[in-house]
Amino acid sequence: MPTPSFRKTGVISLEELSTLNLLPPESRLKKGPVAVLECPEMIPCNICVPYCPTKAIKMEKLIDLPMVDWNKCTGCSVCVAVCPGLAAFVVDLSKEDGDYVTVPHEFLPAPKVGDEVTLLSRTGEKLGRGTVTRVWERNKTYVVTVKVPKGLGMEVRAIWVEK
Ligand code: SF4
Ligand code: SF4
């Protein structure tokens, strides 16, 4: 079996996430906020499992990939706050006025609701501008929801807050 490209580049693609069953189906994505755990390596971590308030994340063994029951996931974003690998996101593609993406953010300055921020892809490429709509914090990790242009919800995975 060929080495997956994320092992060489450190950046996972949507195709690879789909192959690993880490992407919600289109039908669920259209219903409202849902977690996307971009966690493709068999590492000894399961912190998201006990923290999920609806028990939507399952792992048989510590090194398994985290499998989300998309119907149990409410998009609460607790997994975004607790994931030490900054690999958990919540996307909401159900709105008409734009897509909404919730990302972990561990840089200062702290984002504030209403801030206009630069949107970044998985590779750090600039994708445009978005507006912060929600911020909460846990143990110095900011959990930031941004409204992004329609169509970018599965591409934006970080933000840059200019000073
Ligand atoms: S968003 Fe909330 S409900 Fe969904 S998997 Fe994460 S912690 Fe569980
Ligand atoms: S907490 Fe993050 S790194 Fe750990 S299993 Fe869950 S998604 Fe993967």
Coordinates of C-alpha atoms and ligand atoms in Angstrom, one line a residue:
M1 CA 0.0 0.0 0.0
P2 CA 1.4 3.4 -0.9
T3 CA 2.3 5.9 1.9
P4 CA -0.6 8.3 2.4
S5 CA 0.4 11.8 1.2
F6 CA -0.3 13.3 4.6
R7 CA 2.6 11.3 6.0
K8 CA 4.9 13.0 3.6
T9 CA 3.4 16.5 3.7
G10 CA 1.9 16.7 7.2
V11 CA -1.3 18.0 5.5
I12 CA -4.3 15.8 5.1
S13 CA -6.6 16.2 2.1
L14 CA -10.4 15.9 2.0
E15 CA -10.0 12.7 -0.1
E16 CA -7.9 11.1 2.6
L17 CA -10.3 12.1 5.3
S18 CA -13.1 10.6 3.3
T19 CA -11.2 7.3 2.8
L20 CA -10.6 7.1 6.5
N21 CA -14.3 7.7 7.3
L22 CA -13.4 10.9 9.1
L23 CA -15.8 13.1 7.0
P24 CA -19.5 13.6 7.7
P25 CA -21.7 12.7 4.8
E26 CA -23.1 15.5 2.7
S27 CA -26.6 14.9 4.1
R28 CA -25.4 15.5 7.7
L29 CA -23.2 18.5 6.7
K30 CA -26.3 20.2 5.3
K31 CA -28.2 19.7 8.6
G32 CA -26.1 22.0 10.8
P33 CA -23.0 22.1 12.9
V34 CA -21.0 18.9 13.1
A35 CA -17.5 17.8 14.2
V36 CA -14.8 17.0 11.8
L37 CA -11.9 15.2 13.5
E38 CA -8.9 15.5 11.2
C39 CA -7.0 12.8 13.2
P40 CA -5.6 10.2 10.8
E41 CA -2.8 8.7 12.8
M42 CA -3.0 5.8 15.2
I43 CA -1.7 7.7 18.2
P44 CA -2.3 7.0 21.9
C45 CA -4.9 9.7 22.5
N46 CA -8.6 9.5 23.3
I47 CA -9.2 12.7 25.2
C48 CA -12.1 13.8 23.0
V49 CA -14.0 10.6 23.8
P50 CA -14.8 11.2 27.5
Y51 CA -15.3 14.9 27.0
C52 CA -17.9 14.6 24.3
P53 CA -21.2 15.4 26.2
T54 CA -23.3 13.3 23.9
K55 CA -21.0 10.3 23.7
A56 CA -20.8 10.7 19.9
I57 CA -17.1 9.8 19.6
K58 CA -16.1 6.1 19.8
M59 CA -12.7 4.4 20.0
E60 CA -12.4 0.7 20.7
K61 CA -8.7 0.9 21.5
L62 CA -6.5 3.9 22.6
I63 CA -4.7 4.0 19.2
D64 CA -7.9 3.7 17.1
L65 CA -9.0 6.7 15.0
P66 CA -11.9 8.6 16.6
M67 CA -15.1 7.7 14.9
V68 CA -18.0 10.2 15.2
D69 CA -21.6 9.2 15.3
W70 CA -22.8 12.1 13.1
N71 CA -26.3 11.8 14.3
K72 CA -25.3 12.1 18.0
C73 CA -23.0 15.1 17.4
T74 CA -24.6 18.4 18.2
G75 CA -21.7 20.5 17.1
C76 CA -21.1 21.8 20.6
S77 CA -17.3 22.2 19.9
V78 CA -16.1 20.8 23.2
C79 CA -13.8 18.4 21.2
V80 CA -12.3 21.5 19.5
A81 CA -11.3 22.9 23.0
V82 CA -9.8 19.7 24.4
C83 CA -8.0 18.1 21.4
P84 CA -4.2 18.5 22.2
G85 CA -3.4 18.1 18.5
L86 CA -5.6 21.0 17.4
A87 CA -7.2 18.4 15.1
A88 CA -10.8 18.9 15.9
F89 CA -13.1 21.4 14.1
V90 CA -16.8 22.0 13.8
V91 CA -18.3 23.0 10.4
D92 CA -21.8 24.3 9.7
L93 CA -22.7 24.4 6.0
S94 CA -26.4 24.7 6.6
K95 CA -26.7 28.5 6.5
E96 CA -27.6 30.6 3.5
D97 CA -25.4 33.6 4.4
G98 CA -22.1 31.8 4.6
D99 CA -20.4 28.7 6.1
Y100 CA -19.4 28.7 9.7
V101 CA -16.2 27.0 10.9
T102 CA -15.1 26.6 14.5
V103 CA -11.3 26.3 15.0
P104 CA -8.9 26.1 17.9
H105 CA -6.6 29.1 18.2
E106 CA -3.6 29.4 20.6
F107 CA -2.1 32.7 19.5
L108 CA -2.5 36.2 20.9
P109 CA -4.1 38.6 20.4
A110 CA -7.3 36.9 21.4
P111 CA -9.9 37.1 18.8
K112 CA -13.1 39.0 19.6
V113 CA -16.6 38.7 18.3
G114 CA -16.9 41.0 15.2
D115 CA -13.2 40.9 14.3
E116 CA -12.4 40.6 10.7
V117 CA -9.7 37.9 10.3
T118 CA -7.6 36.3 7.6
L119 CA -8.8 32.8 6.8
L120 CA -6.1 30.1 6.3
S121 CA -6.2 26.7 4.7
R122 CA -4.7 23.4 6.0
T123 CA -1.4 24.4 4.4
G124 CA -1.5 28.0 5.8
E125 CA -2.5 29.5 2.4
K126 CA -4.6 32.7 2.7
L127 CA -8.2 32.0 1.6
G128 CA -9.8 35.4 2.2
R129 CA -11.5 37.2 5.1
G130 CA -14.0 36.1 7.6
T131 CA -15.9 37.5 10.7
V132 CA -15.6 36.1 14.2
T133 CA -19.1 35.2 15.5
R134 CA -18.3 33.4 18.7
V135 CA -15.3 32.9 21.0
W136 CA -14.9 30.9 24.2
E137 CA -11.8 29.8 26.0
R138 CA -10.6 26.7 27.8
N139 CA -7.1 26.4 29.3
K140 CA -5.7 29.1 27.0
T141 CA -7.2 27.5 23.9
Y142 CA -9.6 29.9 22.2
V143 CA -12.5 28.1 20.4
V144 CA -13.4 30.5 17.6
T145 CA -16.3 30.4 15.2
V146 CA -15.9 32.3 12.0
K147 CA -18.3 33.1 9.3
V148 CA -16.6 32.4 6.0
P149 CA -17.7 32.8 2.4
K150 CA -20.0 30.0 1.2
G151 CA -18.1 27.1 -0.1
L152 CA -15.0 27.5 2.1
G153 CA -16.4 25.6 5.1
M154 CA -14.3 22.5 4.4
E155 CA -11.2 24.5 3.5
V156 CA -10.7 27.0 6.3
R157 CA -8.9 25.4 9.2
A158 CA -7.2 28.4 11.0
I159 CA -7.4 32.1 11.4
W160 CA -4.9 34.9 11.6
V161 CA -5.8 37.8 13.8
E162 CA -3.9 41.0 12.8
K163 CA -2.8 43.2 15.7
Ligands
SF4_1 S1 -18.9 18.7 18.6 FE1 -19.6 18.2 20.7 S2 -21.1 16.5 20.3 FE2 -19.9 16.7 18.4 S3 -18.2 15.2 18.6 FE3 -17.4 17.2 19.4 S4 -17.8 17.2 21.6 FE4 -19.1 15.5 20.7
SF4_2 S1 -8.4 14.4 21.2 FE1 -7.7 15.1 19.1 S2 -5.8 14.0 18.8 FE2 -6.8 12.9 20.5 S3 -8.1 11.3 19.5 FE3 -9.4 13.1 19.7 S4 -9.2 14.2 17.7 FE4 -7.4 12.7 17.9

